[in-house]
Coordinates of C-alpha atoms and ligand atoms in Angstrom, one line a residue:
X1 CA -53.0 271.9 135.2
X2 CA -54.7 271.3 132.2
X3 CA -53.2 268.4 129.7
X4 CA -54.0 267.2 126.4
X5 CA -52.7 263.7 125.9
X6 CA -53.2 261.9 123.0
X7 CA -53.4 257.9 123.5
X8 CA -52.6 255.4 120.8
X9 CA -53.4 251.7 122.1
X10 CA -52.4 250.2 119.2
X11 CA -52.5 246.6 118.6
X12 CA -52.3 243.2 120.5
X13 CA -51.8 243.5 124.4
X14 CA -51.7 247.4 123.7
X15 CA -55.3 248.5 124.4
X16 CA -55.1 246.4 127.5
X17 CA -52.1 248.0 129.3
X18 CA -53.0 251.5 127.7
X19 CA -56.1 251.2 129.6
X20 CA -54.8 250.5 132.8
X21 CA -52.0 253.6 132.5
X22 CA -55.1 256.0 131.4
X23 CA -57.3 255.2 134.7
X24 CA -53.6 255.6 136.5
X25 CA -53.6 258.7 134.9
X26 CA -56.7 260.0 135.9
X27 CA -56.9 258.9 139.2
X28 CA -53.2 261.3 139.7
X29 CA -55.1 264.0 138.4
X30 CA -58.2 263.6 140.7
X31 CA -55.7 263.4 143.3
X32 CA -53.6 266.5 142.6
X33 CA -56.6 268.4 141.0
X34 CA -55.4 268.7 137.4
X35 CA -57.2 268.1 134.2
X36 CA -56.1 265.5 131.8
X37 CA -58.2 265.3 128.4
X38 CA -57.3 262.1 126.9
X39 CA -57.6 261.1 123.1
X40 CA -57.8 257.8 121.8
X41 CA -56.9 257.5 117.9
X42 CA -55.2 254.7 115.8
X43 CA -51.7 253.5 114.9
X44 CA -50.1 250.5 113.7
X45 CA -52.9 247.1 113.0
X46 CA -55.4 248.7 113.7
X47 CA -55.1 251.6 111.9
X48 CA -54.4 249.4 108.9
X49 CA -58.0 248.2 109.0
X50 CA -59.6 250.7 109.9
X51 CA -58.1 253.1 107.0
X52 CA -55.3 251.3 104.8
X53 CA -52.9 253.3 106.5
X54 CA -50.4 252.6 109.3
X55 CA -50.4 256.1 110.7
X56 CA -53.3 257.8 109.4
X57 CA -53.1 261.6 109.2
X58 CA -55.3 262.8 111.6
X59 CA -53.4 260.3 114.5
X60 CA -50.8 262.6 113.4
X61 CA -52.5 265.4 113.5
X62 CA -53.8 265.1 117.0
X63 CA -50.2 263.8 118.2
X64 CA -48.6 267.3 117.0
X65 CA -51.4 269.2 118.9
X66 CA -51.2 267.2 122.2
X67 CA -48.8 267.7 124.9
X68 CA -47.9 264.5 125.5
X69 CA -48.7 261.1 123.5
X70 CA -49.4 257.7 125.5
X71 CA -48.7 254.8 123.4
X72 CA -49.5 250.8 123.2
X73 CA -47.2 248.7 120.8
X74 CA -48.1 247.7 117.6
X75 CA -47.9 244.7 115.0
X76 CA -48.8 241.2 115.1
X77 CA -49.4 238.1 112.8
X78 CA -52.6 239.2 111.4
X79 CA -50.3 242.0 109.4
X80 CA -46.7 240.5 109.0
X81 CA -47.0 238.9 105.7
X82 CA -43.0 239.4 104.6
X83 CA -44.7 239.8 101.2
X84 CA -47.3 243.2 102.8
X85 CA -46.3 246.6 101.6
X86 CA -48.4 248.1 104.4
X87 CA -47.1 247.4 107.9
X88 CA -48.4 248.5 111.2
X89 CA -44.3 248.7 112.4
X90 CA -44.4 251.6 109.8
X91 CA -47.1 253.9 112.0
X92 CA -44.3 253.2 115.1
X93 CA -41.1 254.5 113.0
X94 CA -43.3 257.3 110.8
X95 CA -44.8 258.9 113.5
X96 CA -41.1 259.0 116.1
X97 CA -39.9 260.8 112.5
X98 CA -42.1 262.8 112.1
X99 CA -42.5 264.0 115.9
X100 CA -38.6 264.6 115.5
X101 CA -38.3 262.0 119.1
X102 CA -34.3 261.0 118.2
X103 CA -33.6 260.2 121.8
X104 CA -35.7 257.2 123.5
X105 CA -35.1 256.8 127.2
X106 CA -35.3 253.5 128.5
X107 CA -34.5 253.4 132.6
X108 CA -33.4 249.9 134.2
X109 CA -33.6 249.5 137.6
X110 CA -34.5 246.0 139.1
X111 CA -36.9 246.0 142.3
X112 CA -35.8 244.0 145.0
X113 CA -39.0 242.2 144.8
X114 CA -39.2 241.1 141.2
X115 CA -35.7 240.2 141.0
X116 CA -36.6 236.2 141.6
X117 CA -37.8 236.3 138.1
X118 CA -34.8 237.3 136.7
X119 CA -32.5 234.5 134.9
X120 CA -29.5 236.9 136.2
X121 CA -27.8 235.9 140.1
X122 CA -29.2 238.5 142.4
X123 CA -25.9 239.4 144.0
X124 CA -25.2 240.7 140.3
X125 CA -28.7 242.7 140.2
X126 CA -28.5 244.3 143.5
X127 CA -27.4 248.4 142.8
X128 CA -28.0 248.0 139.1
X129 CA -29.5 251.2 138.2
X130 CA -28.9 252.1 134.5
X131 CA -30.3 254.3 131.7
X132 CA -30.1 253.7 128.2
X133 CA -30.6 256.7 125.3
X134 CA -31.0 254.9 122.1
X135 CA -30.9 257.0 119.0
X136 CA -34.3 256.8 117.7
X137 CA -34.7 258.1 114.4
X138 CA -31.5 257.4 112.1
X139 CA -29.6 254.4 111.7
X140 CA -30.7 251.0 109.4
X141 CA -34.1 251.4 110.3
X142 CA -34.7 254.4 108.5
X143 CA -31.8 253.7 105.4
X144 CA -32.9 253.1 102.1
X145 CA -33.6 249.0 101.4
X146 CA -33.5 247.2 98.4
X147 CA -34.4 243.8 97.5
X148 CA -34.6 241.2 94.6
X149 CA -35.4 237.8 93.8
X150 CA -31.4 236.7 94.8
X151 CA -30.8 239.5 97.1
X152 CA -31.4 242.4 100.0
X153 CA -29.9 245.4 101.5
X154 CA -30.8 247.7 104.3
X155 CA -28.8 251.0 104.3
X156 CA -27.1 252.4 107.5
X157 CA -26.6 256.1 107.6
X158 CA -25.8 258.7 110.7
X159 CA -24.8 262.4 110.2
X160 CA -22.7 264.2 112.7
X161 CA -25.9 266.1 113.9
X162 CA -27.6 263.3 114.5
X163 CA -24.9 261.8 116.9
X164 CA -24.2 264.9 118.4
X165 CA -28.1 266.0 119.8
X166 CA -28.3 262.6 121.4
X167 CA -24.6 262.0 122.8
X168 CA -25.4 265.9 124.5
X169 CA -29.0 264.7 125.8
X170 CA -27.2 261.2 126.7
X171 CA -24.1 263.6 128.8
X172 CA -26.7 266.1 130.3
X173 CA -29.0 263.3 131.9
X174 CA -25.5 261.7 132.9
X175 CA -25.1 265.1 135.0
X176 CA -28.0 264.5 136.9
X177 CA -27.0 261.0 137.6
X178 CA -23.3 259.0 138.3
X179 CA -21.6 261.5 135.4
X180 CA -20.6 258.9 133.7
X181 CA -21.2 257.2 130.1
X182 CA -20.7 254.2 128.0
X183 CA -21.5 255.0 124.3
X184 CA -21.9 251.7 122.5
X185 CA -21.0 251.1 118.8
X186 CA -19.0 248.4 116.4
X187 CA -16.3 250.7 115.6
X188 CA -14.0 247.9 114.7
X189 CA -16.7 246.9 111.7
X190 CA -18.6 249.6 110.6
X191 CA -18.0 253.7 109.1
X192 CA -21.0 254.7 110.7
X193 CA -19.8 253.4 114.2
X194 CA -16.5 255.0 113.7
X195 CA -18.5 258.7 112.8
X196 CA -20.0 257.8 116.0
X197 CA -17.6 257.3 118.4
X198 CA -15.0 260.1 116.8
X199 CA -18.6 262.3 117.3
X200 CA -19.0 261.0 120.8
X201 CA -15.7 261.6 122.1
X202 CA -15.0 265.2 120.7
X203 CA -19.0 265.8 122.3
X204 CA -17.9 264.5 125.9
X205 CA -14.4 266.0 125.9
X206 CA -15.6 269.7 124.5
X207 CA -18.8 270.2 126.6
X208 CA -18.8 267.7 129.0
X209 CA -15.7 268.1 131.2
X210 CA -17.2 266.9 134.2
X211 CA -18.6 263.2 132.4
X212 CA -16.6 260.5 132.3
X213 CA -16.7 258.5 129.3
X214 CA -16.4 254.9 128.3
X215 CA -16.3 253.3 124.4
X216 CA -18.0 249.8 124.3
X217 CA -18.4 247.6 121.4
X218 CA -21.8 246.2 121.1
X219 CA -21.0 242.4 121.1
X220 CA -18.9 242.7 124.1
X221 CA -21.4 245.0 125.7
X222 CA -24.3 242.4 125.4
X223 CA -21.8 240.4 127.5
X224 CA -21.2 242.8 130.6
X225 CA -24.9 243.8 130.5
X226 CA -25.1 240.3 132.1
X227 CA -22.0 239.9 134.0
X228 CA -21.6 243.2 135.4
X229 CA -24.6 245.4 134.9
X230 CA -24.3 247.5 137.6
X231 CA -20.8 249.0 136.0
X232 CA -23.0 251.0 133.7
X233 CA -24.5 254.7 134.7
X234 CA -25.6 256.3 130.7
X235 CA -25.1 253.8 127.4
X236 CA -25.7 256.0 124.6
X237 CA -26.2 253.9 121.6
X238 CA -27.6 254.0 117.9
X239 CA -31.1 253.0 116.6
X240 CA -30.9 249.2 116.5
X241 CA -28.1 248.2 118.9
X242 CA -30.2 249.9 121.7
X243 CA -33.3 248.0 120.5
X244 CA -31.6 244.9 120.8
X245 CA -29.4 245.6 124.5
X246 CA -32.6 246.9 126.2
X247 CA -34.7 244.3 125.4
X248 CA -31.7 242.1 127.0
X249 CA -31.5 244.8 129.8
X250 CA -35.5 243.8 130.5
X251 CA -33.5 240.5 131.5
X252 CA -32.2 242.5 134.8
X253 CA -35.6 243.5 136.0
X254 CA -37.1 240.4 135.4
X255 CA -39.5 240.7 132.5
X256 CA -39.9 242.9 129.3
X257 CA -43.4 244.4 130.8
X258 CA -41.9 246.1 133.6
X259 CA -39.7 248.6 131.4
X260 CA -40.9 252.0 130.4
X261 CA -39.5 254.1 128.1
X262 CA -39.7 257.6 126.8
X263 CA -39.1 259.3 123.5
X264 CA -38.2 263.4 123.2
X265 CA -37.0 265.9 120.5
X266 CA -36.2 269.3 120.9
X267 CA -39.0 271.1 122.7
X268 CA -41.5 269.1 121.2
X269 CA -44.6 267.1 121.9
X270 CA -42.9 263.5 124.2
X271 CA -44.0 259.9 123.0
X272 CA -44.1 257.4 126.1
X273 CA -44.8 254.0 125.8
X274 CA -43.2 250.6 127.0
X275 CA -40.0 248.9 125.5
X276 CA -42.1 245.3 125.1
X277 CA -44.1 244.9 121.6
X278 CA -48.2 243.8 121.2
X279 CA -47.2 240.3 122.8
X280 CA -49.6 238.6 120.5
X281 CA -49.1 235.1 122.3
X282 CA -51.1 236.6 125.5
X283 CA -53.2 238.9 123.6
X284 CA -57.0 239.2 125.0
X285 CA -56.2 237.3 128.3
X286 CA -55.8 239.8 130.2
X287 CA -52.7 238.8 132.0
X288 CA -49.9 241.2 130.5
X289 CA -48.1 242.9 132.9
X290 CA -49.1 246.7 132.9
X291 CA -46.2 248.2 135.2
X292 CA -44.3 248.9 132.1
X293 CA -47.1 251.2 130.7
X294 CA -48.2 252.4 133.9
X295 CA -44.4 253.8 134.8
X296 CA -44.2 255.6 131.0
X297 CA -47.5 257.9 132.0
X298 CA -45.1 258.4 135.3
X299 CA -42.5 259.6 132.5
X300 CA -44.8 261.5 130.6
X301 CA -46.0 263.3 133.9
X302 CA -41.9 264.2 134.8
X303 CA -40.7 265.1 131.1
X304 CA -43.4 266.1 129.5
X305 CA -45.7 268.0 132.0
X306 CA -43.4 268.5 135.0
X307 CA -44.6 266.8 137.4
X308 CA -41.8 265.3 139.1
X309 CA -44.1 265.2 142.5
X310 CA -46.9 262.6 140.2
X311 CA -44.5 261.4 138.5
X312 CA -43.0 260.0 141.9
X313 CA -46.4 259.1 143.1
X314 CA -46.8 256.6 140.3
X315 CA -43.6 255.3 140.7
X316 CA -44.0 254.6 144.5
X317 CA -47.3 252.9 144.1
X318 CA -46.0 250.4 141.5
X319 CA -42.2 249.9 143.7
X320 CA -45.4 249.6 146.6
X321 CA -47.5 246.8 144.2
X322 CA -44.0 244.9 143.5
X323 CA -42.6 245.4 147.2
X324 CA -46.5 243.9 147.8
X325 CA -46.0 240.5 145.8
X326 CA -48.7 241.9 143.3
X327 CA -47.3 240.1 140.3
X328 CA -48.7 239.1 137.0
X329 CA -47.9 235.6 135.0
X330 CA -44.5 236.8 133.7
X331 CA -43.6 237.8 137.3
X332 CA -45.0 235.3 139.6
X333 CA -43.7 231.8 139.9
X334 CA -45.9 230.1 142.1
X335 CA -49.7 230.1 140.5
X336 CA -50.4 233.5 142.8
X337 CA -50.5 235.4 139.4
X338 CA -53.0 238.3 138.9
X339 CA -54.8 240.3 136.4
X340 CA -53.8 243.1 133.9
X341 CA -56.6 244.6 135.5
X342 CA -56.1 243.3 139.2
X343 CA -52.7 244.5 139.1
X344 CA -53.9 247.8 137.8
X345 CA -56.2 248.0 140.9
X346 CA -53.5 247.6 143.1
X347 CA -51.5 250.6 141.5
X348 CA -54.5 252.6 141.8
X349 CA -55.4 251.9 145.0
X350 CA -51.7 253.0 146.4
X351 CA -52.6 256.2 144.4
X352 CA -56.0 257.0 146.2
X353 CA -54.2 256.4 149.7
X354 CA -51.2 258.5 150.1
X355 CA -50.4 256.9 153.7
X356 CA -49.4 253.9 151.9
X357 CA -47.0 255.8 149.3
X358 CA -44.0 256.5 151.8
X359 CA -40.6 257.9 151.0
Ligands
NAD401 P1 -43.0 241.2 122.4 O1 -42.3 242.2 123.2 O2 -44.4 241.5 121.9 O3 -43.1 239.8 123.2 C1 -41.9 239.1 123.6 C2 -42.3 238.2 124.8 O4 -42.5 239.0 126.0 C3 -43.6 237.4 124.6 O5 -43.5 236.2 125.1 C4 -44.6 238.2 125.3 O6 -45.7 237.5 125.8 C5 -43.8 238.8 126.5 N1 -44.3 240.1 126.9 C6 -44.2 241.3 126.3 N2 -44.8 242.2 126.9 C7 -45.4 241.7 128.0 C8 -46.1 242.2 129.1 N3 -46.5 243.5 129.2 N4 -46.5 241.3 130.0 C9 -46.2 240.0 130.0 N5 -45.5 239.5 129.0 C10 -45.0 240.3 128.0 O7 -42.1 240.9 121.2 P2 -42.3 239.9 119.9 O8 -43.2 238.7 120.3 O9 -41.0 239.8 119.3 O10 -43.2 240.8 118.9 C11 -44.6 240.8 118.8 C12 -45.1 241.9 117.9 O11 -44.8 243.2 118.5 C13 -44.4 242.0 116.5 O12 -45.4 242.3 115.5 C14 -43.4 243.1 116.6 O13 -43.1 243.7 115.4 C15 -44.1 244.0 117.6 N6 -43.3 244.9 118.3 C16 -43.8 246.1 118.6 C17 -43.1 247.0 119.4 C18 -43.7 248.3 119.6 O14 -44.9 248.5 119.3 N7 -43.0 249.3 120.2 C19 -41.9 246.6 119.9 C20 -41.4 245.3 119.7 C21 -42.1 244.5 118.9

């Protein structure tokens, strides 16, 4: 196969994991003879001083001609003046718009091995194996804002369309899972909550006979995540609630760089990238944890390109790494910490030696 994959390292620790999930990439395809072409351009900081603009057009460009798109993160203090009307955050929400990528898939599932650096009990972690779909293009942080000297406002707005494409994609990868889902909202508080559970439950009961469904209201729900995580299958949720509960979920697996995540439309180009941001307190060390990154190219191998068979291959060489004790700093706990790079190696060197990549 030949694959065009455009790759957007972005700002902070983002060139440095980016890297390590592009050689990843390559080695996969000199292993299973395919042909990855792979595009760097700018987003978010960086792209602010290279050309004023957050998402400059031709990132765009090239993002709408690739087949898949590899992302960093973006932002950090060199751009987050409150007072800045150009912010590298904007590149992240503009170009997930403009792609059309409203459902962001972001899989939990603690490894045995990493689960010592997890604050949660382990007799609470073991079986936890949950997927959140969070809503990725509506919601506050696209609504209309205001502010004034005295006050501010940030407008929340859902349509009926928009809850209903990702409640269906949330039930269909529920069929290929447990069947069933939670769908997360604050219906008790807010319209836009109660749209989206009425939305939710005529969606699961219509087309989805054979899913079980569960309503959850966020507060509580940060609570179970916690005390019972391994109740959950699917949690469908809007735009910012799931942007806050998976950063929490990164809790279970034991550290925000572990989680990947991916972002689809309709039948159009995938974004993949990891859940954590550009980390600017580790920055240029060289010790971020690349697993998250390296398991979103295994994503963009699965969804986007179909292959499931790669896309396994990845994920077994980093279960391998972990199983292994190869941890970096936010893993390890007893000053046996290794490189971004080191820890990279370690993936890649499961990759070139399929003896070692069993089951
Ligand atoms: P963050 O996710 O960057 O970092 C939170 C904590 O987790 C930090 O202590 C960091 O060192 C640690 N961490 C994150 N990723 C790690 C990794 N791969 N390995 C080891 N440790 C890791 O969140 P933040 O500090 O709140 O935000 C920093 C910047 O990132 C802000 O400008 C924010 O807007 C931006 N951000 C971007 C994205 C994105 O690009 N998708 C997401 C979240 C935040």
């Amino acid at each position: 196969m030949h694959a065009d994959i455009v790759v957007l390292p972005g700002d902070g620790i983002g060139p440095e994991v980016t890297a390590a999930a592009v050689d990843v990439l390559q080695a996969v395809a000199q292993r299973f003879g395919h042909q990855f072409s792979l595009h760097e351009h700018l987003i978010g900081g960086a792209a602010i001083d290279a050309t004023g603009k957050p998402l400059p057009d031709e990132t765009l460009a090239a993002a709408r001609d690739a087949d898949a798109v590899l992302l960093g993160a973006v932002g950090g203090p060199k751009w987050s003046d409150p007072n800045a009307s150009v912010r590298p955050e904007q590149g992240l929400l503009a170009i997930r718009k403009a792609l059309g990528l409203y459902a962001n898939l972001r899989p939990t599932k603690p490894h045995p091995a990493a689960m010592g650096a997890s604050p949660i009990k382990p007799h609470l972690l073991a079986g936890v194996d949950l997927l959140v779909v969070r809503e990725l293009t509506g919601g506050i942080y696209f609504g209309e804002r205001t502010r004034t000297a005295e006050s501010a406002s940030d407008l929340c707005t859902y349509t009926v369309p928009e809850i209903e494409r990702v409640v269906r994609r949330a039930c269909l990868l529920a069929r290929g899972r447990r069947g069933h889902v939670t769908s997360v909202d604050k219906a008790n508080v807010l319209e836009t909550s109660r749209l989206w559970r009425d939305v939710a439950s005529r969606i699961a009961r219509d087309e989805f006979p054979d899913i079980t469904i569960e309503h959850q209201l966020v507060d509580s729900m940060a609570m179970h995540l916690l005390s019972k995580p391994r109740a959950y299958d699917v949690i469908v949720t809007e735009n910012m609630f799931g942007d806050i509960l998976t950063d929490e979920a990164s809790m279970l697996a034991g550290s925000l760089g572990l989680l990947p995540s991916a972002s689809l439309g309709e039948g159009c180009v995938g974004m993949y990238e990891p859940i954590h941001g550009s980390a600017p307190d580790i920055a240029g060390k060289g010790i971020a944890n690349p697993y998250g990154t390296i398991l979103s190219a295994a994503l963009l191998l699965r969804y986007s390109l179909g292959l499931s068979q790669e896309a396994a291959c990845i994920e077994h060489a980093v279960d391998d790494a972990l199983e292994a004790g190869v941890f970096t700093a936010d893993l390890a706990s007893d000053g046996t910490a290794i490189s971004t790079r080191e820890a990279a190696a370690a993936v890649l060197a499961r990759i070139a030696t399929p003896a070692r990549i069993a089951g």
